[in-house]
């Protein structure tokens, strides 16, 4: 079943009077339970692509359907709601709230989804448990290692049972051992039925995915399946 | 509702993470709330005291004499006015339809002694009718009679302060006390009066017959007449007395009054201008400190938004709407101001105890609520622009913000 459908997406910026086409007529379909890597050198439109899929940004022109809903016609609040319910973000720099415990960090998406405290605690515990951090519930980010922080971030991305998990260079700030652990978790999440979109420039990381999209100058130049 | 509570908790932790900064910021609000509540407490306290003092002086008494109260008339002009004569009293009483009672009053400060003790008091010389023109009563003994007045008896009615100073709880009736080495027999004690405006004691006084007063002290001290008029006829009464006085003084229509008719209203006028001054100063200080405090809060909120740009980006990425972000920062500004308001209130509460030693003053609950609401309003006003800015940050840019 098709989850995401992008048709002739353009994102055009005006930088000092000069037109910059960050995305130049991109078309893409992503099905449920795909494991996709978006690759490309810097300036290729990779980040814009990710922001577009993550509903953080809207296209200058084109059509974006997410589970049948027209994202390109949505206002800010509707976009916020889509991000809250359907998308789980994992960032390179983790982006946890430094003064909040792991548990609270994981609960934030649930707060915005207006879920009661008891239910929130239960879901947060479940999510932390699934990334193997049930004993780190009350630790703050500065009391955790980089790998552990990223696992908290994964738990936060998972907690609302989103339709896709969007990971932007998830191992970029980690040593290779922690990075490997994170990839193992993502692989496991894929096996459990989640749709995962990786944005990376590392081939080794991209090899975990089952499909690779290569971007160059705002255009898709390659879309290939990886036979496992 | 759920979000409101969450935002409140977020604000608390953000504020406590920056204790020094937050409390310095809030100082203006603390002072503002303190001054508005103190001002209110002061005014209600003064009102109560004033009301009490006024009822003692008697709202329905006209004071006829040479001096005009709180007047800008030249001192020497009043000084050169003819004396008030004792014979006016009967004439006023006879000619007037409204007057209930008229009593003469001469007064001076003297030293009074009992055995080894002595104290300074004010001595009043008056007639039998005096008791009809004051609002206090004799608590023990009696007042003097017309005969005693005419014969110049050496008898005295003392105020509560004199009784306490010399006799404590003992019964003073029949005891002898001395003024200028002349013995007086105590025949009565006046009810306790308290202090006028909390400052001048009204109990350190004694009353003797006017006849006695004139024999011992002087006939030349200036005389005031206390004229009692029914409450509802006060103005007519004043006009009537004026007509009678002008007639007694044989004044022609084009001549100015050479006497004054005073009312406690004169005090009220003075008092109201004092109140206005306190209110005005208080309001000015309050407004100024609230504005300064509000600007401080706004400034700190801009800093807070800037510092937490990334946090705002993350929150937006994981589903916070503009309204939610706006609510979070507004709540933070309101919470700072609320804490500041409560602190100001606490200081005001403590200060009102000290103030209470001077005159009755209690912190009014309505006023306290008002002060807290005002401080929260300052929070809303000063938090609005920074919160609006936070709400409208672009999530992509904020996520990238270092």
Short mmCIF file of N, CA, C and O in Angstrom, two decimals, chain A residues 51 57 76-77 80 83-84 89 91 93 95 97 108 111-112 114-115 120 156, chain B residues 2-3 6 17 310-311 314-322 324 395-396 399:
data_model
loop_
_atom_site.label_atom_id
_atom_site.label_comp_id
_atom_site.label_asym_id
_atom_site.label_seq_id
_atom_site.Cartn_x
_atom_site.Cartn_y
_atom_site.Cartn_z
N UNK A 51 12.97 17.36 4.84
CA UNK A 51 12.03 18.31 5.46
C UNK A 51 10.65 18.23 4.82
O UNK A 51 9.62 18.36 5.49
N UNK A 57 8.29 21.32 5.87
CA UNK A 57 8.39 22.29 4.78
C UNK A 57 7.30 21.97 3.76
O UNK A 57 6.85 20.82 3.67
N UNK A 76 -0.40 25.42 8.93
CA UNK A 76 0.63 25.10 9.94
C UNK A 76 0.14 24.11 11.00
O UNK A 76 0.85 23.19 11.38
N UNK A 77 -1.07 24.35 11.50
CA UNK A 77 -1.56 23.49 12.58
C UNK A 77 -1.82 22.06 12.10
O UNK A 77 -1.54 21.09 12.81
N UNK A 80 1.48 20.40 11.85
CA UNK A 80 1.96 20.02 13.18
C UNK A 80 1.29 18.73 13.63
O UNK A 80 1.93 17.84 14.20
N UNK A 83 2.80 15.75 11.78
CA UNK A 83 4.13 15.44 12.34
C UNK A 83 3.98 14.72 13.67
O UNK A 83 4.71 13.80 13.99
N UNK A 84 3.01 15.17 14.43
CA UNK A 84 2.80 14.60 15.76
C UNK A 84 2.32 13.15 15.70
O UNK A 84 2.82 12.28 16.41
N UNK A 89 10.69 11.64 14.23
CA UNK A 89 11.97 12.19 13.80
C UNK A 89 13.12 11.67 14.63
O UNK A 89 13.04 11.60 15.85
N UNK A 91 17.18 12.78 14.87
CA UNK A 91 18.13 13.77 14.35
C UNK A 91 19.57 13.35 14.59
O UNK A 91 19.86 12.60 15.53
N UNK A 93 21.87 15.22 15.79
CA UNK A 93 22.32 15.74 17.09
C UNK A 93 21.35 15.41 18.22
O UNK A 93 21.32 16.10 19.24
N UNK A 95 18.85 16.11 19.65
CA UNK A 95 17.83 17.12 19.97
C UNK A 95 16.91 16.72 21.10
O UNK A 95 15.68 16.86 21.00
N UNK A 97 15.64 17.50 25.03
CA UNK A 97 15.62 18.67 25.90
C UNK A 97 16.59 18.40 27.06
O UNK A 97 16.41 17.44 27.80
N UNK A 108 7.01 13.96 25.47
CA UNK A 108 6.60 15.25 24.86
C UNK A 108 5.62 15.09 23.68
O UNK A 108 4.60 15.77 23.63
N UNK A 111 2.28 14.60 24.99
CA UNK A 111 1.67 15.79 25.57
C UNK A 111 0.95 16.57 24.48
O UNK A 111 -0.20 16.97 24.63
N UNK A 112 1.65 16.73 23.32
CA UNK A 112 1.03 17.48 22.23
C UNK A 112 -0.13 16.72 21.60
O UNK A 112 -0.99 17.31 20.96
N UNK A 114 -2.21 15.34 23.45
CA UNK A 114 -3.24 15.47 24.47
C UNK A 114 -3.61 14.14 25.14
O UNK A 114 -4.78 13.84 25.34
N UNK A 115 -2.57 13.37 25.46
CA UNK A 115 -2.82 12.08 26.11
C UNK A 115 -2.59 12.23 27.61
O UNK A 115 -1.67 12.93 28.04
N UNK A 120 0.49 8.27 29.29
CA UNK A 120 1.76 8.76 28.77
C UNK A 120 2.93 8.01 29.38
O UNK A 120 3.83 7.54 28.71
N UNK A 156 11.51 8.36 21.56
CA UNK A 156 10.61 9.50 21.39
C UNK A 156 9.92 9.44 20.01
O UNK A 156 8.74 9.76 19.88
N UNK B 2 -5.03 20.23 29.97
CA UNK B 2 -3.87 19.37 30.20
C UNK B 2 -2.61 20.13 29.81
O UNK B 2 -1.61 20.16 30.55
N UNK B 3 -2.69 20.79 28.65
CA UNK B 3 -1.54 21.51 28.13
C UNK B 3 -1.17 22.68 29.02
O UNK B 3 0.00 22.99 29.23
N UNK B 6 0.84 21.35 31.80
CA UNK B 6 2.17 21.00 31.30
C UNK B 6 3.02 22.25 31.11
O UNK B 6 4.17 22.30 31.52
N UNK B 17 15.59 27.02 36.66
CA UNK B 17 16.90 26.79 36.07
C UNK B 17 17.68 28.10 36.00
O UNK B 17 18.90 28.09 35.93
N UNK B 310 16.41 26.16 19.52
CA UNK B 310 16.51 24.76 19.12
C UNK B 310 15.40 23.93 19.75
O UNK B 310 14.78 23.10 19.09
N UNK B 311 15.19 24.19 21.04
CA UNK B 311 14.11 23.48 21.73
C UNK B 311 12.78 23.74 21.02
O UNK B 311 11.98 22.82 20.84
N UNK B 314 12.64 21.62 17.94
CA UNK B 314 12.36 20.22 18.25
C UNK B 314 10.89 20.04 18.60
O UNK B 314 10.22 19.14 18.08
N UNK B 315 10.40 20.94 19.45
CA UNK B 315 8.99 20.81 19.86
C UNK B 315 8.07 20.90 18.66
O UNK B 315 7.08 20.16 18.57
N UNK B 316 8.41 21.82 17.72
CA UNK B 316 7.56 21.93 16.53
C UNK B 316 7.66 20.67 15.68
O UNK B 316 6.65 20.19 15.16
N UNK B 317 8.89 20.14 15.54
CA UNK B 317 9.08 18.94 14.72
C UNK B 317 8.26 17.78 15.26
O UNK B 317 7.72 16.98 14.50
N UNK B 318 8.17 17.66 16.58
CA UNK B 318 7.43 16.53 17.11
C UNK B 318 5.98 16.86 17.40
O UNK B 318 5.29 16.12 18.08
N UNK B 319 5.49 17.99 16.84
CA UNK B 319 4.04 18.15 16.80
C UNK B 319 3.45 19.32 17.54
O UNK B 319 2.23 19.42 17.62
N UNK B 320 4.28 20.24 18.11
CA UNK B 320 3.68 21.39 18.78
C UNK B 320 3.16 22.36 17.73
O UNK B 320 3.85 22.67 16.77
N UNK B 321 1.93 22.85 17.93
CA UNK B 321 1.40 23.87 17.03
C UNK B 321 1.90 25.24 17.50
O UNK B 321 2.44 25.37 18.59
N UNK B 322 1.64 26.27 16.68
CA UNK B 322 2.00 27.64 17.06
C UNK B 322 1.37 28.01 18.40
O UNK B 322 2.01 28.58 19.27
N UNK B 324 0.48 26.16 20.82
CA UNK B 324 1.08 25.48 21.97
C UNK B 324 2.39 26.15 22.38
O UNK B 324 2.67 26.32 23.57
N UNK B 395 10.45 26.03 11.85
CA UNK B 395 11.01 24.83 12.51
C UNK B 395 12.35 24.39 11.92
O UNK B 395 13.23 23.95 12.66
N UNK B 396 12.51 24.53 10.60
CA UNK B 396 13.75 24.06 9.98
C UNK B 396 14.93 24.91 10.41
O UNK B 396 15.96 24.39 10.85
N UNK B 399 15.79 24.29 14.08
CA UNK B 399 16.47 23.02 14.33
C UNK B 399 17.96 23.14 14.01
O UNK B 399 18.79 22.46 14.60
#
